CSV table of C-alpha atoms in Angstrom, one decimal:
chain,number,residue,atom,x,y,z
A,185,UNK,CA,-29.8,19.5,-38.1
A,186,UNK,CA,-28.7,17.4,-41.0
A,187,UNK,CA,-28.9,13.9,-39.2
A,188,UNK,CA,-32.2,12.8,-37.3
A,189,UNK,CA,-31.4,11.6,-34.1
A,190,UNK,CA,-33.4,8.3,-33.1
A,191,UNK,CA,-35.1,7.3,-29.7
A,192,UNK,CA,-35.5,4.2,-29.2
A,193,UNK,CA,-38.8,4.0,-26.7
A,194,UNK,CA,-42.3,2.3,-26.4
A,195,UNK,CA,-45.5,4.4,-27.2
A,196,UNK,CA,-47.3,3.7,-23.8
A,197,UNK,CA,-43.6,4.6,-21.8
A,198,UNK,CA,-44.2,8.2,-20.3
A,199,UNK,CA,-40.6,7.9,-19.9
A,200,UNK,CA,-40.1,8.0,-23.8
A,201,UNK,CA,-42.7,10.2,-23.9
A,202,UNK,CA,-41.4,12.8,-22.8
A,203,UNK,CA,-38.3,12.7,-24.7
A,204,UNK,CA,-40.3,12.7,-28.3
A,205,UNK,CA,-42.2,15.4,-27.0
A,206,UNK,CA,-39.7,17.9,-25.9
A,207,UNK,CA,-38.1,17.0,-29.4
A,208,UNK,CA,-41.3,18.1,-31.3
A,209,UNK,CA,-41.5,21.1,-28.9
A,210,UNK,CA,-38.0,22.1,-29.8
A,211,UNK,CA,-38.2,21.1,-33.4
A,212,UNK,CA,-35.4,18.5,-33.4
A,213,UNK,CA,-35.6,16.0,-36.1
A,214,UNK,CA,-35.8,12.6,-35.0
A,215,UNK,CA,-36.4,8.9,-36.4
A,216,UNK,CA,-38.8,7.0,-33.9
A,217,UNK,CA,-38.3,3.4,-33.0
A,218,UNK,CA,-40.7,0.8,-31.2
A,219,UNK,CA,-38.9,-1.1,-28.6
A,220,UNK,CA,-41.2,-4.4,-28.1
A,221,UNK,CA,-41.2,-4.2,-24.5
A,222,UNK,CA,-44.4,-6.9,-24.4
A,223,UNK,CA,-41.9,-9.6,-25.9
A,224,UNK,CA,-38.4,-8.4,-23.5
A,225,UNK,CA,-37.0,-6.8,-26.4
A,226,UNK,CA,-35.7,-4.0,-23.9
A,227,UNK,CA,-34.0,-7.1,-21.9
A,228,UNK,CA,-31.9,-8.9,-24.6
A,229,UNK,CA,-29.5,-8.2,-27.5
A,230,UNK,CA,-29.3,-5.5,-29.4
A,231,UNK,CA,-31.1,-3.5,-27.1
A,232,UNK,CA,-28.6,-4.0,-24.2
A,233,UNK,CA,-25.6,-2.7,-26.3
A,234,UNK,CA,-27.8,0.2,-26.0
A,235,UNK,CA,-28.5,0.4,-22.3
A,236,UNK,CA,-27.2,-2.5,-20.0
A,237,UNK,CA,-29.8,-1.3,-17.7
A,238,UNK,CA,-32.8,-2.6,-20.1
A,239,UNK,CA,-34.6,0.4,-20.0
A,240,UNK,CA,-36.5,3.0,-22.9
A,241,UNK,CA,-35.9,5.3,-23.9
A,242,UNK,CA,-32.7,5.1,-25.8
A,243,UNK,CA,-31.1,8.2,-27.8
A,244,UNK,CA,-28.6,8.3,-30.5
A,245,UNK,CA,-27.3,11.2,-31.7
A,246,UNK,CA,-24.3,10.4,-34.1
A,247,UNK,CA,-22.1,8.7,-32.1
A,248,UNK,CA,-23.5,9.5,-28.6
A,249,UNK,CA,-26.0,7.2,-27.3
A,250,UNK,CA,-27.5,8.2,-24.3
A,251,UNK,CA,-30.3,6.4,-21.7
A,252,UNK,CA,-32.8,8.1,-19.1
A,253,UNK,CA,-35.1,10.1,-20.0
A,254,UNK,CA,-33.8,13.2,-17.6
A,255,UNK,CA,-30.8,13.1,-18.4
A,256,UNK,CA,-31.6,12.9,-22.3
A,257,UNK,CA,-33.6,16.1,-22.1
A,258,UNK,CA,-30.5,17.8,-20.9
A,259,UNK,CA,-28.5,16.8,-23.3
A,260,UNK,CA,-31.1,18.0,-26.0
A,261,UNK,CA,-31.5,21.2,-24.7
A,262,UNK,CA,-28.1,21.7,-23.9
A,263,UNK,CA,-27.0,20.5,-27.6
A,264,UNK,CA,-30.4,22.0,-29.6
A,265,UNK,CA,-32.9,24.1,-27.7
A,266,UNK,CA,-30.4,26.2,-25.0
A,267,UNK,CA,-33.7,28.0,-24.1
A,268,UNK,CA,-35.4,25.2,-22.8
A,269,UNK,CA,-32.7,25.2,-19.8
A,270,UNK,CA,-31.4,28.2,-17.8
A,271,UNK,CA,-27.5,28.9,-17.6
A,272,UNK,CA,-27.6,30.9,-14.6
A,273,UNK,CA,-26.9,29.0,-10.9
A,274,UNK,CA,-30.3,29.7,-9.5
A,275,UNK,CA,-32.6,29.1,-12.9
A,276,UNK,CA,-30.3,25.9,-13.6
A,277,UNK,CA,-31.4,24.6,-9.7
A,278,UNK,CA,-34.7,25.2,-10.1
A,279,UNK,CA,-35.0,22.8,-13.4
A,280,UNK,CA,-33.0,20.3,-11.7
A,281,UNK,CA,-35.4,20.7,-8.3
A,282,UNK,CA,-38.3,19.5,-10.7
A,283,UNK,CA,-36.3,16.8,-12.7
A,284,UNK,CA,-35.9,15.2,-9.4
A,285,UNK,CA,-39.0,15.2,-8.3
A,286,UNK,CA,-39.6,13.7,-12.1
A,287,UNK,CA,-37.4,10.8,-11.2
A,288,UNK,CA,-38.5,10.7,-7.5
A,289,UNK,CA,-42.2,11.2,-6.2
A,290,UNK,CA,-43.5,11.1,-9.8
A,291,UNK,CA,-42.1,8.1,-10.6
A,292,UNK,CA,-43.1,6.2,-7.4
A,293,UNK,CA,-46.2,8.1,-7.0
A,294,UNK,CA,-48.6,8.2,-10.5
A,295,UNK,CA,-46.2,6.7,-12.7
A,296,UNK,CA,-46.4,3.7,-10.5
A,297,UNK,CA,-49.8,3.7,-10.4
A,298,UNK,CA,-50.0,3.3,-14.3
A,299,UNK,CA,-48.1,0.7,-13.8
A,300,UNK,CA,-50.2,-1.6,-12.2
A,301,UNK,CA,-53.4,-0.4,-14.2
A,302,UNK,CA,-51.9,-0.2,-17.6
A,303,UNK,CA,-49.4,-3.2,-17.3
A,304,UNK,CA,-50.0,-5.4,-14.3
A,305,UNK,CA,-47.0,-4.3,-12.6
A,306,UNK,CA,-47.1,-6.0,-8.8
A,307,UNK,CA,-46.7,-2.7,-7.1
A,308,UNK,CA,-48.4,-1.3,-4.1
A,309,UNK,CA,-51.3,0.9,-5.7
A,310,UNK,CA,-52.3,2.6,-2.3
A,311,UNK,CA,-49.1,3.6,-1.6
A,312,UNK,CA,-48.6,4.5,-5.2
A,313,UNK,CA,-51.6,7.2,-5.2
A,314,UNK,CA,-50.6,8.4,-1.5
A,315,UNK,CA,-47.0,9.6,-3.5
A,316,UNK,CA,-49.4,10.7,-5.7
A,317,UNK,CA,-51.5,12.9,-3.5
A,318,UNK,CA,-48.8,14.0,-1.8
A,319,UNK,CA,-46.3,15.1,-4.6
A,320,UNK,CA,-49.4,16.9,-6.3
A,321,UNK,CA,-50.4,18.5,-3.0
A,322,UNK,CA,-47.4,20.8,-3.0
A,323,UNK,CA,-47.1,20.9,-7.2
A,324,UNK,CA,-50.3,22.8,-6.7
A,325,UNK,CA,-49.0,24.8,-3.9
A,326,UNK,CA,-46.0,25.6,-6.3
A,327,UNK,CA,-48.1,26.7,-9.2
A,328,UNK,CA,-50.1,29.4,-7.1
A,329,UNK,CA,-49.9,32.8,-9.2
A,330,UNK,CA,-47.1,30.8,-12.2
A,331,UNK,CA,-47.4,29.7,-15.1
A,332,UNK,CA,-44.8,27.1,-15.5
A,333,UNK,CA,-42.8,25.1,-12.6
A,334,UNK,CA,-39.1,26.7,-12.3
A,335,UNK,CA,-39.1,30.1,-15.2
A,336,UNK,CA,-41.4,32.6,-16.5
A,337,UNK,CA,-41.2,30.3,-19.8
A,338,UNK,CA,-41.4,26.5,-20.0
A,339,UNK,CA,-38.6,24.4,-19.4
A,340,UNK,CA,-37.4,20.4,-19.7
A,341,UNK,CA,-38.9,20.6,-16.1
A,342,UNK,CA,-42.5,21.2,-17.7
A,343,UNK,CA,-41.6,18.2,-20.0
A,344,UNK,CA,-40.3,15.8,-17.2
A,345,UNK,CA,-43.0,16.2,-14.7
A,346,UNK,CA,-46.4,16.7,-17.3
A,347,UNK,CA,-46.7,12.9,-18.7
A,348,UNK,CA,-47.3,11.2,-16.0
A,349,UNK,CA,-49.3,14.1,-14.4
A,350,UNK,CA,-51.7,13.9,-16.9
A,351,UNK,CA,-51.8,10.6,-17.6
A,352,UNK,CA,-52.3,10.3,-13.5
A,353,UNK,CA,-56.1,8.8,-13.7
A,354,UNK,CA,-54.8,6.2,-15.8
A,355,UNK,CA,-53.4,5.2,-12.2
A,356,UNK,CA,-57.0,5.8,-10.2
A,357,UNK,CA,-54.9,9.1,-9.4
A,358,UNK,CA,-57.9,11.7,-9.5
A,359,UNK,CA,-56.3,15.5,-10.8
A,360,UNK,CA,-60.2,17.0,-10.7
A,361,UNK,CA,-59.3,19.0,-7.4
A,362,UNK,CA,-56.0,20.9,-8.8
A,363,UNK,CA,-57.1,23.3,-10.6
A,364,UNK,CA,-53.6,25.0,-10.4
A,365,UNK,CA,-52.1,21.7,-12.2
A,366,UNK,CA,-54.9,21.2,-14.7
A,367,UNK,CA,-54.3,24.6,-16.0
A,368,UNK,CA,-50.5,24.2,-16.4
A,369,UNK,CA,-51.2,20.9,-18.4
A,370,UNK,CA,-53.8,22.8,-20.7
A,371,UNK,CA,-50.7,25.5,-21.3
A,372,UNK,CA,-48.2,22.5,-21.9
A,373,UNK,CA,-50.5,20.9,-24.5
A,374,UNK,CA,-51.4,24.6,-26.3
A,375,UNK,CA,-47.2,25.2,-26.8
A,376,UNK,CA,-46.4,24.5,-30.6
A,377,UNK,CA,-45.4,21.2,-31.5
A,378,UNK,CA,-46.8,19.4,-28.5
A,379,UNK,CA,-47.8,16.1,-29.2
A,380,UNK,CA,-49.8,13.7,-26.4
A,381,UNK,CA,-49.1,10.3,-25.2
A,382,UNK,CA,-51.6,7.5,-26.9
A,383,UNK,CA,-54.1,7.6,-24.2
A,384,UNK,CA,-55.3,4.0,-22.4
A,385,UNK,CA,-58.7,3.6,-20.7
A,386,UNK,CA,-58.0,2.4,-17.9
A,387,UNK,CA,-58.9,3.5,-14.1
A,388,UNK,CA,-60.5,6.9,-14.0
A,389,UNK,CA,-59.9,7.0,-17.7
A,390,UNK,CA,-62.0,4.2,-18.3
């Protein structure tokens, strides 16, 4: 790549998170730019040229400029990193099973829970942990006897679902009794090029 692309994010957004780190983990150049979500800058002009939604994390590649996080890591595999994304009908589901769950249960489950710990969001936190429990009841079911959620290799489905999984006790979500899922976060964070989320201590990461 000649031209770095830039993402336009916030350093404590899992969202943008896991954008920048699929990029390190696939080795594609990019230019990194703070979006000062504590002052609306995600709700006004220029940002909302960007996004009318008012949401980080932002691409643009060249001319293309892309919002949501899932969709971005498509695009970026699909474009850069091919390998990080199956072709084939049944490997292709399989990533797109998990990128749901990224933007369902994982979202309204311990991403929501961070919210109201790390930022004061006015969300339900008992309902937030119960999605919690319950979407990483069955990710621990799922990860009997593999290694990584939908191929024998890692995917952009690792990379969707692991911030907010391990930044879950952020949240009060407690991951101590998954042993399953603690183990495929230790293998995310040993692939080269991974780089973590700024860590805030906070619920059971106090």
């Amino acid at each position: 790549m000649t031209n770095s692309i830039k993402i336009h994010g916030f350093p404590l957004s899992g969202h943008s998170h896991r954008v920048e780190l699929f990029a390190n983990l696939a080795n594609i150049s990019y230019e990194a730019i703070v979006v000062d979500l504590p002052n609306g800058a995600h709700k006004k002009e220029p940002f909302l040229s960007l996004n009318p939604f008012g949401q980080v994390p932002v691409i643009e590649d060249g001319d293309i400029v892309l919002s949501d996080s899932n969709a971005i890591l498509v695009y970026l595999a699909k474009k850069y990193a091919p390998n990080w994304l199956p072709e084939d009908p049944e490997g292709a589901a399989a990533v797109q099973r998990f990128l749901s769950l990224a933007a369902g249960q994982i979202s309204y489950g311990p991403a929501s829970a961070r919210l109201i710990t790390v930022f004061g969001a006015g969300l339900d936190a008992g309902r937030a942990q119960a999605v919690a429990s319950w979407a990483f009841d069955r990710l621990e079911a799922h990860l009997e006897g593999r290694s990584w959620l939908a191929a024998d290799e890692p995917t952009i489905a690792d990379v969707a679902v692991y911030t907010y999984t391990a930044h879950a006790p952020e949240g009060n979500v407690d991951i101590s009794g998954y042993p399953n899922i603690r183990a495929w976060l230790s293998r995310v964070e040993g692939l080269p090029g991974f780089v973590g989320m700024k860590k805030t201590k906070v619920g059971l990461a106090a």
